[in-house]
PDB file of C-alpha atoms in Angstrom:
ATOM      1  CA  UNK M 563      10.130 -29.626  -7.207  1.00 85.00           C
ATOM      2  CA  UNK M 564       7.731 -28.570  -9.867  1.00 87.00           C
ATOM      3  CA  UNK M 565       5.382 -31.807  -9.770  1.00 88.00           C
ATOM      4  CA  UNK M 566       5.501 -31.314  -5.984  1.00 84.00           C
ATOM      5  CA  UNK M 567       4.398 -27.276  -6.289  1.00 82.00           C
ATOM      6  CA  UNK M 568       1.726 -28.279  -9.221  1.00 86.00           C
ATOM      7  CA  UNK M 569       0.450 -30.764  -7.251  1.00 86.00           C
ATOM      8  CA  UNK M 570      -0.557 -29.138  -4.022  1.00 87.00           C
ATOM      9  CA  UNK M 571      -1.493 -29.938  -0.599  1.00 85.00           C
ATOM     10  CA  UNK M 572      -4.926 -29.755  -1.160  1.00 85.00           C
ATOM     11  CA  UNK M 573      -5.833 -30.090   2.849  1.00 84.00           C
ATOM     12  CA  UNK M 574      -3.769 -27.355   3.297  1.00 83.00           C
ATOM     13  CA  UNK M 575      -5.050 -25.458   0.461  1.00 82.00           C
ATOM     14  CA  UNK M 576      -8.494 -25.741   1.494  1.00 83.00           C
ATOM     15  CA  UNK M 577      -8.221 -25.895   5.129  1.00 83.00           C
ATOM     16  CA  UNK M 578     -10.922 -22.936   6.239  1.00 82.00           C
ATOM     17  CA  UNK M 579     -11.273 -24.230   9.617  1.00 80.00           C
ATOM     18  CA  UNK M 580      -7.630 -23.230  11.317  1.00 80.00           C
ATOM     19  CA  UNK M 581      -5.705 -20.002  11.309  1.00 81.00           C
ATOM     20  CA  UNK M 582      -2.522 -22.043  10.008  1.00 79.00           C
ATOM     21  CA  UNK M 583      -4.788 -22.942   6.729  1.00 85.00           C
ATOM     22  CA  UNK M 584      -4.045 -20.909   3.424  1.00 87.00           C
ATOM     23  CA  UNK M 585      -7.515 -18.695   3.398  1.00 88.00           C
ATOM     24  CA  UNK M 586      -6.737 -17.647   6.519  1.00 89.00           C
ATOM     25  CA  UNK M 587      -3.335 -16.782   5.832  1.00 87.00           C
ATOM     26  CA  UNK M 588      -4.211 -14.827   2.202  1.00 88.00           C
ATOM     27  CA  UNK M 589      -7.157 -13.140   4.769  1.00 89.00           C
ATOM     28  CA  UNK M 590      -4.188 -11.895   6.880  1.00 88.00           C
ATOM     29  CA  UNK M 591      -2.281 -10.759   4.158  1.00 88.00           C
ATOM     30  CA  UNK M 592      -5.016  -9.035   2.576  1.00 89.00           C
ATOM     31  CA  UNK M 593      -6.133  -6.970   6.082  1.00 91.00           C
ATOM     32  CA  UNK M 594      -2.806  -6.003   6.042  1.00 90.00           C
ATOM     33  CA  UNK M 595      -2.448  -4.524   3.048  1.00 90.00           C
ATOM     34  CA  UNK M 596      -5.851  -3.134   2.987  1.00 92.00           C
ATOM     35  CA  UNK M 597      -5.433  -1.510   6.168  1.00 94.00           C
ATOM     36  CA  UNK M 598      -1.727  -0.098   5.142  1.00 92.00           C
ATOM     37  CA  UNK M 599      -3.171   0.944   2.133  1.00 93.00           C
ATOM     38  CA  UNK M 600      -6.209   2.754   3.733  1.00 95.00           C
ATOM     39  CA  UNK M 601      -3.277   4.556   6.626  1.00 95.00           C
ATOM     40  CA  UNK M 602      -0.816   5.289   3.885  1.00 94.00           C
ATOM     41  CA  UNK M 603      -3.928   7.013   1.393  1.00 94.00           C
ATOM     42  CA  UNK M 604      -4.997   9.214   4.560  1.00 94.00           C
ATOM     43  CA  UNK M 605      -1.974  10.703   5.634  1.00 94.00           C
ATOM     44  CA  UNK M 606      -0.956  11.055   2.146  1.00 93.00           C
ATOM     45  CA  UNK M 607      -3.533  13.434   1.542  1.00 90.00           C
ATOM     46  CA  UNK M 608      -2.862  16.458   3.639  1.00 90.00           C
ATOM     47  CA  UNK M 609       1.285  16.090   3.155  1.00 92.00           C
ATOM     48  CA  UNK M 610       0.458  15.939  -0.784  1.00 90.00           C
ATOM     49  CA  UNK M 611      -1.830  19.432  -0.691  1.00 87.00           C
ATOM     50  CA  UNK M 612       0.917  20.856   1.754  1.00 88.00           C
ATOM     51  CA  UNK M 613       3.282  19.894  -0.754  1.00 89.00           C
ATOM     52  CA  UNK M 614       1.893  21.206  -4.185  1.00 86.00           C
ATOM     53  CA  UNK M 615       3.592  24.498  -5.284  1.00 84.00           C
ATOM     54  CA  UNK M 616       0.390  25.473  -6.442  1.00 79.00           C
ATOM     55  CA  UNK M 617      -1.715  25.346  -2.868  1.00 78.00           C
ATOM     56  CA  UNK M 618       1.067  26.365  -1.045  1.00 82.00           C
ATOM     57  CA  UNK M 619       3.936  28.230  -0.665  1.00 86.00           C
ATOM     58  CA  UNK M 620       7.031  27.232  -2.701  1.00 86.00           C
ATOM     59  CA  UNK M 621       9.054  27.159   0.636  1.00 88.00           C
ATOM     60  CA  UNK M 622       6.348  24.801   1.850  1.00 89.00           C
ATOM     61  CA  UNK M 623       6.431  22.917  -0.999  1.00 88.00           C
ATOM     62  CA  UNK M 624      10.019  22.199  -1.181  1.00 91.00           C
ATOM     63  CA  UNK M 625       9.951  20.762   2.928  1.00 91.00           C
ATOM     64  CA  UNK M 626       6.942  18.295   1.584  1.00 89.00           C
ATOM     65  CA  UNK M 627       8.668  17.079  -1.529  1.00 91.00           C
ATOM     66  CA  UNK M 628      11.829  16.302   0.357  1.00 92.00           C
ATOM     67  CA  UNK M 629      10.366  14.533   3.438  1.00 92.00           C
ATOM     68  CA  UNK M 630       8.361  12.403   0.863  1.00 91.00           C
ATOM     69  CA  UNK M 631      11.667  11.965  -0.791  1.00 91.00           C
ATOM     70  CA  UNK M 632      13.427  10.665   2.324  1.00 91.00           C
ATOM     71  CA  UNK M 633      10.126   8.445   3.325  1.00 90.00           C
ATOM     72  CA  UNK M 634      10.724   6.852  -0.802  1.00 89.00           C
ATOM     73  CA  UNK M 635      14.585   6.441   0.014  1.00 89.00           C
ATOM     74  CA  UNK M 636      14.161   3.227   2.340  1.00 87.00           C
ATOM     75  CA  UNK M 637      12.808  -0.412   1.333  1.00 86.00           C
ATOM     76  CA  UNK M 638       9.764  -1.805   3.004  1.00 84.00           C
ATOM     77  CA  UNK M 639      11.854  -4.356   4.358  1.00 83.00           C
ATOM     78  CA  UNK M 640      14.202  -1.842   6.003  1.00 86.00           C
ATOM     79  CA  UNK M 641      10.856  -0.471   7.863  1.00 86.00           C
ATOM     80  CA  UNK M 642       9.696  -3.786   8.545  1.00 84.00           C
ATOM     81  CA  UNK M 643      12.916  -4.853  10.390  1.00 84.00           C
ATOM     82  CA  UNK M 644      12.641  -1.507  12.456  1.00 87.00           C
ATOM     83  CA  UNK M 645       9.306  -1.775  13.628  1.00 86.00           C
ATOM     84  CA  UNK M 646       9.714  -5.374  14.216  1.00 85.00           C
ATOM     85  CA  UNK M 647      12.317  -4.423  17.104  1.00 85.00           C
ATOM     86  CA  UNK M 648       9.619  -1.802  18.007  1.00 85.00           C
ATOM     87  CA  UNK M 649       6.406  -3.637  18.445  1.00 84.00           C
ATOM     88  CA  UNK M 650       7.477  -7.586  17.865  1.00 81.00           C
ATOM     89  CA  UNK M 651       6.623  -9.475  14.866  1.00 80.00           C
ATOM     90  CA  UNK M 652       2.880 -10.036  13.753  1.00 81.00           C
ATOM     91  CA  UNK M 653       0.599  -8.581  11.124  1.00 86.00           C
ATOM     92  CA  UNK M 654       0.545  -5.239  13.363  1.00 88.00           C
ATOM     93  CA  UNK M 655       4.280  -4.914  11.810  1.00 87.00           C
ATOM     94  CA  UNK M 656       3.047  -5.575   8.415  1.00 87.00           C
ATOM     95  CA  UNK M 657       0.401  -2.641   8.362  1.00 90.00           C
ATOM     96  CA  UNK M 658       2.326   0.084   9.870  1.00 90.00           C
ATOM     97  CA  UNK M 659       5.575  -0.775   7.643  1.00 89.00           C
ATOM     98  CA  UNK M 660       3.420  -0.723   4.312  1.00 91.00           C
ATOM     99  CA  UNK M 661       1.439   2.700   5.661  1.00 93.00           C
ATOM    100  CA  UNK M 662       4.802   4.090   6.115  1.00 92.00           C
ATOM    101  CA  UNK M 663       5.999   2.633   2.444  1.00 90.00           C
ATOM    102  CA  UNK M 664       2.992   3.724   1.004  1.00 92.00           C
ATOM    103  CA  UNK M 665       3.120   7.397   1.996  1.00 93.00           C
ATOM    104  CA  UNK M 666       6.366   7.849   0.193  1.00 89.00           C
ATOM    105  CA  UNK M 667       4.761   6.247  -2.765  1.00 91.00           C
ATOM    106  CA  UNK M 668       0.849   7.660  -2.921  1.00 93.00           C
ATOM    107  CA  UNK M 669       2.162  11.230  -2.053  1.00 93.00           C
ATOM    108  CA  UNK M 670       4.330  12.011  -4.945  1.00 91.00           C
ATOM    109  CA  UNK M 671       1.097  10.803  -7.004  1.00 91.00           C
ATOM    110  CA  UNK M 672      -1.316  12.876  -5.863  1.00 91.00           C
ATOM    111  CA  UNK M 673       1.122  16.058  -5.734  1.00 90.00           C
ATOM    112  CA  UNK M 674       1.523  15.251  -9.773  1.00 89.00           C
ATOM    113  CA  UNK M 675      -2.549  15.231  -9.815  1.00 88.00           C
ATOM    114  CA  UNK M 676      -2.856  18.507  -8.020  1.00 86.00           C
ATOM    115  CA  UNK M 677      -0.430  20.257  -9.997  1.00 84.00           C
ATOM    116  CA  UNK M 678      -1.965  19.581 -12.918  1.00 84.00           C
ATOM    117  CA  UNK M 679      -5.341  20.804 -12.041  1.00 80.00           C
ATOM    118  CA  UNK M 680      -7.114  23.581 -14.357  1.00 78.00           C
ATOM    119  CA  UNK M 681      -6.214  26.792 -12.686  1.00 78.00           C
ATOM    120  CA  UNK M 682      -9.393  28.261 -13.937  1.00 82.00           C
ATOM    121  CA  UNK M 683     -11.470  26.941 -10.882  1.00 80.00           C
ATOM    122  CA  UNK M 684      -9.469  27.793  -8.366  1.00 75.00           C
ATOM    123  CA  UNK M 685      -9.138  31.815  -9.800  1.00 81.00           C
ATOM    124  CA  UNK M 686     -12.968  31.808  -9.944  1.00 84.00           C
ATOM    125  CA  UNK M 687     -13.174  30.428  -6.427  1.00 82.00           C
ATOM    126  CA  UNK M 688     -10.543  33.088  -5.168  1.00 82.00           C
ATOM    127  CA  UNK M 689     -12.905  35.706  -7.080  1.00 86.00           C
ATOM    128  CA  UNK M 690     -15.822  34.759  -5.269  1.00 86.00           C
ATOM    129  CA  UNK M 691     -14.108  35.263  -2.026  1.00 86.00           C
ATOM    130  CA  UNK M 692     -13.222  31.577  -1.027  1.00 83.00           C
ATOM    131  CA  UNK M 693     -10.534  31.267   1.732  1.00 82.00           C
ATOM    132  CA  UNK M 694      -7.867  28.178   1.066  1.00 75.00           C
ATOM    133  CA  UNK M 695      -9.991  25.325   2.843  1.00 81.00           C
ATOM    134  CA  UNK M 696     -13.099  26.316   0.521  1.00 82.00           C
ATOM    135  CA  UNK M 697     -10.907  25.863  -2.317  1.00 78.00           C
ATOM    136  CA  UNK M 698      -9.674  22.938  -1.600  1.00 76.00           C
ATOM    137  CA  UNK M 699     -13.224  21.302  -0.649  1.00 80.00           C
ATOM    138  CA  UNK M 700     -14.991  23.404  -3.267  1.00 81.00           C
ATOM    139  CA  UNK M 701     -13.030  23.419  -6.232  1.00 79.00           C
ATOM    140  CA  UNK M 702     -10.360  20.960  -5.940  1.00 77.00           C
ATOM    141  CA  UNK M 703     -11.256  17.791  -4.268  1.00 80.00           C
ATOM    142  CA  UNK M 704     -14.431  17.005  -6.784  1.00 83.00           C
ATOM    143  CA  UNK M 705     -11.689  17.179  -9.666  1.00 82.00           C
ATOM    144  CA  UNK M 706      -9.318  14.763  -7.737  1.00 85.00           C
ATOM    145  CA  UNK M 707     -11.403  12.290  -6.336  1.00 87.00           C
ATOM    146  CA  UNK M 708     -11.146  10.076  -9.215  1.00 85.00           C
ATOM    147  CA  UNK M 709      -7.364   9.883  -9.768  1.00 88.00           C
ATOM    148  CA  UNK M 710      -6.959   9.436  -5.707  1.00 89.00           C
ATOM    149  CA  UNK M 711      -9.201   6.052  -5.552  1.00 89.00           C
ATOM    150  CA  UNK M 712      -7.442   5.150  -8.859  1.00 89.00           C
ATOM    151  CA  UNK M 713      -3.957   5.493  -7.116  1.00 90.00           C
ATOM    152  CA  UNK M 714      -5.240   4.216  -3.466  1.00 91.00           C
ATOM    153  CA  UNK M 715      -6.330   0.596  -5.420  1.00 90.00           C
ATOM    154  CA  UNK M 716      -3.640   0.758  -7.047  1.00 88.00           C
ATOM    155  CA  UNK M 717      -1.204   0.571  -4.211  1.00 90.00           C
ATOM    156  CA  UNK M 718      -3.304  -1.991  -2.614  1.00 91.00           C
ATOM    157  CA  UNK M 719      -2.587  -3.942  -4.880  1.00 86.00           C
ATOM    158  CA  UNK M 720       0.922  -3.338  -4.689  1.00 88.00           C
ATOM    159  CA  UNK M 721       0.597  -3.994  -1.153  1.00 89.00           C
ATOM    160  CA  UNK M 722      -0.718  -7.530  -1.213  1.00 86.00           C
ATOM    161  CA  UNK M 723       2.829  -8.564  -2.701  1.00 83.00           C
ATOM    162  CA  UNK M 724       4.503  -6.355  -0.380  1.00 84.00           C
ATOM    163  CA  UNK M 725       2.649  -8.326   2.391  1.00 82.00           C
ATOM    164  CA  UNK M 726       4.277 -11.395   1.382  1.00 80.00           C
ATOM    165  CA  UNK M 727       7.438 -10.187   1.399  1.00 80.00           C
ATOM    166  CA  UNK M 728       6.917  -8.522   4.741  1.00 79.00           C
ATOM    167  CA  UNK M 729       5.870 -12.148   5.911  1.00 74.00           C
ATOM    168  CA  UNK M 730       9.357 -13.166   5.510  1.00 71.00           C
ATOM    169  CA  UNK M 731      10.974 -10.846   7.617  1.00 71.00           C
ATOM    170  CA  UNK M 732       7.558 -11.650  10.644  1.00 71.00           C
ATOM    171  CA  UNK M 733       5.739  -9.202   9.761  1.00 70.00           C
ATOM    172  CA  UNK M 734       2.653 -11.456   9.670  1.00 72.00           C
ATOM    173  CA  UNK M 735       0.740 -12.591   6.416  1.00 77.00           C
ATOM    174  CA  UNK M 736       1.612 -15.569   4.216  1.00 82.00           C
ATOM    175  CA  UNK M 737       5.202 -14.719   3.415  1.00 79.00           C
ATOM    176  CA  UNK M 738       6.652 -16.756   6.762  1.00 81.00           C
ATOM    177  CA  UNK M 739       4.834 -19.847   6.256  1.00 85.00           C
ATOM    178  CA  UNK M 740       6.367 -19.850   2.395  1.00 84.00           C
ATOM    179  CA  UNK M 741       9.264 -19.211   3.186  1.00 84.00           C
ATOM    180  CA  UNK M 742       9.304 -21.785   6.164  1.00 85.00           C
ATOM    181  CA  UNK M 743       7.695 -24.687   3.776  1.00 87.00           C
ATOM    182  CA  UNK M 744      10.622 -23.530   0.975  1.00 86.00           C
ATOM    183  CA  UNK M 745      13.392 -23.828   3.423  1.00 86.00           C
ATOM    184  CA  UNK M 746      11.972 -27.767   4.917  1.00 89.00           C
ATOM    185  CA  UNK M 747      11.561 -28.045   1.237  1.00 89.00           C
ATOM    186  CA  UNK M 748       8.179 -29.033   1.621  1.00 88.00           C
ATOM    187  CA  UNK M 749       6.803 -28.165  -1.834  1.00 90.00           C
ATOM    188  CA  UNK M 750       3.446 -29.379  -1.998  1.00 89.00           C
ATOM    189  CA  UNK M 751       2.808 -27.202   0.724  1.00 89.00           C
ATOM    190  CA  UNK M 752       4.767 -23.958  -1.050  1.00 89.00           C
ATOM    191  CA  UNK M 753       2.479 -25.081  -3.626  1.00 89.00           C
ATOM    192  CA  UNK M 754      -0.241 -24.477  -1.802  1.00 89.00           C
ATOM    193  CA  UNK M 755       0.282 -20.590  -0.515  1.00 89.00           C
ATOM    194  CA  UNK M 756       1.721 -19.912  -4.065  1.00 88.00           C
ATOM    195  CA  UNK M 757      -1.747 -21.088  -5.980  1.00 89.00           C
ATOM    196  CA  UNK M 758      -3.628 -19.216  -3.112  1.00 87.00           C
ATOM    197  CA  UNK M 759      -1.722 -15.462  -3.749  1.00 86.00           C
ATOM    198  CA  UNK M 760      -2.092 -16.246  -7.483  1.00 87.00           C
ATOM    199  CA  UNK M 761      -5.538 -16.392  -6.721  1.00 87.00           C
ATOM    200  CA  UNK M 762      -5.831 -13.969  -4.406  1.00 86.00           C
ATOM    201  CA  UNK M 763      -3.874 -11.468  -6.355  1.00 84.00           C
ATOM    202  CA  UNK M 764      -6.413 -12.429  -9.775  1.00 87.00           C
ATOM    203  CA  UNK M 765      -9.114 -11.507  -7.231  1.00 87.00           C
ATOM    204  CA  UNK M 766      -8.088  -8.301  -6.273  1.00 84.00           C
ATOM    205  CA  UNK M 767      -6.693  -7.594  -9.762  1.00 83.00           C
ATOM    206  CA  UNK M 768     -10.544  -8.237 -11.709  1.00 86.00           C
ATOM    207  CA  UNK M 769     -12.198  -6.072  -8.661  1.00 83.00           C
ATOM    208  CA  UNK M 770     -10.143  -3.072  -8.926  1.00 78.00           C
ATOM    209  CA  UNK M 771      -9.860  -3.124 -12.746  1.00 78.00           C
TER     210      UNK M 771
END
């Protein structure tokens, strides 16, 4: 098994032509998980300021932090098998079950960013007569954009592994076709779509860092 997965099927492996190739199928993976990532980071944004006890009402605050809680409580995989019987398997699946996954995930993050923002800034906004939206685009955003891209790459990368084990359960990406070649035991082709998330995973890895 181990000769067979360290010596790969190299047409397989290199095959850029066909959408059953592995470049395509790390290409799926990868729009997946980018565009889950990018859906997850988005709605995480308003739920996380509605959900700091410093921007909002405690009240408020509590409702946030337990619906993120709840969205944290499942498994991707449990989201994946529910929106497979909702819109059919396909990488469609994949990207609305990691958005969902990431939410839970990206929220409690930023939340933990907000709340420890300097206070100072937004008192001397609320001196010069700023209403809450001002504050937030004035004073608090500029602090936090940093931390949020920081946090958004690093779910996507997060994601891209996720993808593959979304795959498994058809939720597109490169995680059927492994898990296909592993059950036929056809190793030089598991091979194959292991050396190219490896690579694709380095990749995404030396870009973010």
């Amino acid at each position: 098994i181990l000769t067979s997965i360290f010596t790969p099927n190299t047409d397989f492996l290199l095959d850029f032509s066909s959408k059953g190739g592995v470049p395509y199928l790390m290409l799926e993976t990868m729009a997946i998980a980018f565009l889950g990532t990018i859906i997850g980071t988005i709605v995480s944004i308003p739920i996380a300021f509605l959900s700091s006890r410093n921007i909002v009402p405690k009240w408020m605050a509590h409702i946030g932090v337990m619906m993120i809680t709840i969205i944290r409580t499942f498994p991707a995989v449990v989201y994946g098998l529910m929106f497979i019987r909702v819109t059919g398997p396909g990488p469609f699946t994949g990207v609305l079950t990691l958005a969902i996954s990431s939410i839970g995930m990206v929220s409690k993050l930023f939340i933990e960013v907000i709340e420890d923002l300097d206070p100072g800034i937004t008192e001397a906004l609320d001196a010069a007569g700023c209403n809450t939206i001002q504050k937030i685009q004035y004073g608090i955003i500029p602090q936090l954009m940093s931390n949020f891209i920081s946090t958004a790459i690093y779910r996507f990368e997060i994601n891209i592994k996720y993808a593959t084990i979304l795959g498994m359960v058809g939720a597109g990406g490169i995680g059927a076709p492994l898990i296909f070649a592993i059950s036929a035991y056809r190793w030089k082709d598991a091979g194959a779509l292991l050396i190219g998330l490896i690579v694709t995973v380095l990749i995404v890895e030396a870009v973010s860092t």
